[in-house]
Short mmCIF file of C-alpha atoms in Angstrom, two decimals:
data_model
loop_
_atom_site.label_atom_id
_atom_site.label_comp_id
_atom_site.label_asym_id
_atom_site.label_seq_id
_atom_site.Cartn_x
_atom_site.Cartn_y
_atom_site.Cartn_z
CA UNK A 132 -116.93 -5.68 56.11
CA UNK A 133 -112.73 -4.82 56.43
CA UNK A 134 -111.02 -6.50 54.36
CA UNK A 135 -108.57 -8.34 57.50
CA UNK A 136 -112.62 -9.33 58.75
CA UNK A 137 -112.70 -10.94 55.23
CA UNK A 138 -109.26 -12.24 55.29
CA UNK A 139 -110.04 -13.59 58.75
CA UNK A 140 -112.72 -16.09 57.45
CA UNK A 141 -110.57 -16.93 54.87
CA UNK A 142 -108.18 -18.58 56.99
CA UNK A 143 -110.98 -20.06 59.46
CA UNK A 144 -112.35 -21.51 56.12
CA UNK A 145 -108.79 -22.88 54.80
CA UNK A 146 -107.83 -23.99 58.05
CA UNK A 147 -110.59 -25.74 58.98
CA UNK A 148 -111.51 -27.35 56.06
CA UNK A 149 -107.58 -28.15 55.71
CA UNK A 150 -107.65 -30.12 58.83
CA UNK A 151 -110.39 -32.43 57.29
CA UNK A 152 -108.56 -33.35 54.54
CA UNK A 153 -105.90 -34.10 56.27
CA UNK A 154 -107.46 -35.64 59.34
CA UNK A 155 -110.46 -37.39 58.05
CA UNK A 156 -109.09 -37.64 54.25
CA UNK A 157 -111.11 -41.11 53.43
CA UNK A 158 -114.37 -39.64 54.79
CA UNK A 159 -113.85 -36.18 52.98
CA UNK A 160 -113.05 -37.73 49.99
CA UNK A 161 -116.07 -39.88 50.45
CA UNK A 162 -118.27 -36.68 50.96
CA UNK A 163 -117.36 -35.70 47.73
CA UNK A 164 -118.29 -38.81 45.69
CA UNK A 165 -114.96 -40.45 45.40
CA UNK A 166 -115.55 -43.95 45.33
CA UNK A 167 -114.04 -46.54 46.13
CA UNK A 168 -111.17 -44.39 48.27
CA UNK A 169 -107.42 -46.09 48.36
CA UNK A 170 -104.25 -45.14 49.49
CA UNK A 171 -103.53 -43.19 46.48
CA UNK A 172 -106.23 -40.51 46.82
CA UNK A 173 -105.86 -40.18 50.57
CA UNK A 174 -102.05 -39.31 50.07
CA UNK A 175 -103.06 -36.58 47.51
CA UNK A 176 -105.82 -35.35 49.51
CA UNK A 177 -103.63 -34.95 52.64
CA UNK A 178 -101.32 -33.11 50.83
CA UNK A 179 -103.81 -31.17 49.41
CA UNK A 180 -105.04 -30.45 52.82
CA UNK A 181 -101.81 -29.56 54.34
CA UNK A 182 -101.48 -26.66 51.42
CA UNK A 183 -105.07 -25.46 52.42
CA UNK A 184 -103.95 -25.08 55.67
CA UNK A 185 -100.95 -23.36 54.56
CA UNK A 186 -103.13 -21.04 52.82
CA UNK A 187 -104.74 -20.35 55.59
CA UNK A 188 -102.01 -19.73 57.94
CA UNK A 189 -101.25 -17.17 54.97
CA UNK A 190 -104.23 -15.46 54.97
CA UNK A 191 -104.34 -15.19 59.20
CA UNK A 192 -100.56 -13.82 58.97
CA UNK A 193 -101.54 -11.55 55.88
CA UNK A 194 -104.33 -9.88 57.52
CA UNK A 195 -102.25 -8.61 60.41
CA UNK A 196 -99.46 -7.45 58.07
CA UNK A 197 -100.40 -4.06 58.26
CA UNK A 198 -98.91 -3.77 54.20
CA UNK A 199 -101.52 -3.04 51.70
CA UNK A 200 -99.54 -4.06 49.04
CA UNK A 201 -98.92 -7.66 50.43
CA UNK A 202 -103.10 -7.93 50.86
CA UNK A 203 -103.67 -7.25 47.50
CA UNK A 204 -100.94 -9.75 46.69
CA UNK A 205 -102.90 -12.53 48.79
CA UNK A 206 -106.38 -11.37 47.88
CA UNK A 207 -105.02 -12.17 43.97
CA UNK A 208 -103.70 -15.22 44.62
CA UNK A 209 -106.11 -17.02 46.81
CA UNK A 210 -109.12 -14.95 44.29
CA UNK A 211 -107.40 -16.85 41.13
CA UNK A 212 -107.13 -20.22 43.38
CA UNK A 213 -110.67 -20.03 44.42
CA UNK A 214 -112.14 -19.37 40.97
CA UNK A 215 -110.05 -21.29 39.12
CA UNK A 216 -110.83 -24.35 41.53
CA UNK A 217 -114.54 -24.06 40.64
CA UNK A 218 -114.08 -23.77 36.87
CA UNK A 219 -112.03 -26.71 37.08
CA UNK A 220 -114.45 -28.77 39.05
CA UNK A 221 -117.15 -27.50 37.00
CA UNK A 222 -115.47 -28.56 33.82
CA UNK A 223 -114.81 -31.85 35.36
CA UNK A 224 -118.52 -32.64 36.25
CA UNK A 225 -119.73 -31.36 32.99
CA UNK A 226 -117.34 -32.04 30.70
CA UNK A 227 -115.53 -35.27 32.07
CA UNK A 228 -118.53 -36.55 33.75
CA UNK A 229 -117.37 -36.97 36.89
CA UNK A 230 -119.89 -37.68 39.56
CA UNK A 231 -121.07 -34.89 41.60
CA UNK A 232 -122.97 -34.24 44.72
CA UNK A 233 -124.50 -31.61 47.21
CA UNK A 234 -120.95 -31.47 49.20
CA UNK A 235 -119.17 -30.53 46.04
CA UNK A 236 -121.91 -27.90 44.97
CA UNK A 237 -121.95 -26.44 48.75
CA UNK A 238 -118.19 -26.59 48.41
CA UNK A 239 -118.03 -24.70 45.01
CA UNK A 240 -120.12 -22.12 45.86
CA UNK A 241 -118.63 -20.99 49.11
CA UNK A 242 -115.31 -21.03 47.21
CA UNK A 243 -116.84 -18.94 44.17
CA UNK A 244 -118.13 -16.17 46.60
CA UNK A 245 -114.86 -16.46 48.44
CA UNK A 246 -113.30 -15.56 45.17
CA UNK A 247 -115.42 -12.71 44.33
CA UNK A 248 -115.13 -11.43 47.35
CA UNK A 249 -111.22 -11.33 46.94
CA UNK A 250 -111.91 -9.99 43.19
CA UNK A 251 -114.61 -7.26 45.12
CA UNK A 252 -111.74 -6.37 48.13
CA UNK A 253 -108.93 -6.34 45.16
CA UNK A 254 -111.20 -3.52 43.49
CA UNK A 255 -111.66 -1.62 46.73
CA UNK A 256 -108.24 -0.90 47.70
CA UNK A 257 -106.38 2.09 46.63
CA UNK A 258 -103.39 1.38 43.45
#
């Protein structure tokens, strides 16, 4: 796989799941175990959504920039974002204790091999 293929599913991914949060925030929130949902989270999780999306539109913009140096840039950034979200949510199930479910697991481990795959692309490209 290229890596504008990979950075092409990257902003399908973002995008799409951006547009959930930010559409259907109570029911994604929901998915994830967040109970009972109020105005509070669903403001946070639209925003969150709307910077997913941004990301996205990143990555899509990115990939056709032709500039290897501002791939590697991306790749970086949205590699430490990915990982770093699934420590994070793994330290808050087992550490913190806060409930998790199938959706969150599914979730984490598309964004940990999204990661690595930035982390493996990174690695590929010439210094």
């Amino acid at each position: 796989m290229k890596n504008t293929t990979f950075l092409l599913i990257l902003a399908a991914y973002g995008i799409i799941v951006g547009l959930l949060m930010l559409v259907n925030a109570g029911g994604s929130l929901s998915d994830y175990g967040v109970t009972p949902v109020d105005q509070n989270h669903i403001a946070i999780f639209q925003y969150l959504g709307i910077a997913t999306i941004g990301l996205g539109i990143l990555s899509y913009i990115t990939r056709s920039s032709g500039s290897d140096v501002a791939i590697r840039n991306f790749l970086i950034a949205e590699g430490f974002i990915s990982i770093a979200g699934v420590i994070k949510g793994c330290y808050d199930v087992f550490i913190v204790h806060i409930p998790d479910n199938t959706y969150f697991w599914v979730d984490s481990f598309i964004r940990l091999a999204m990661g690595l795959g930035c982390v493996y692309f990174v690695m590929q490209m010439k210094k």
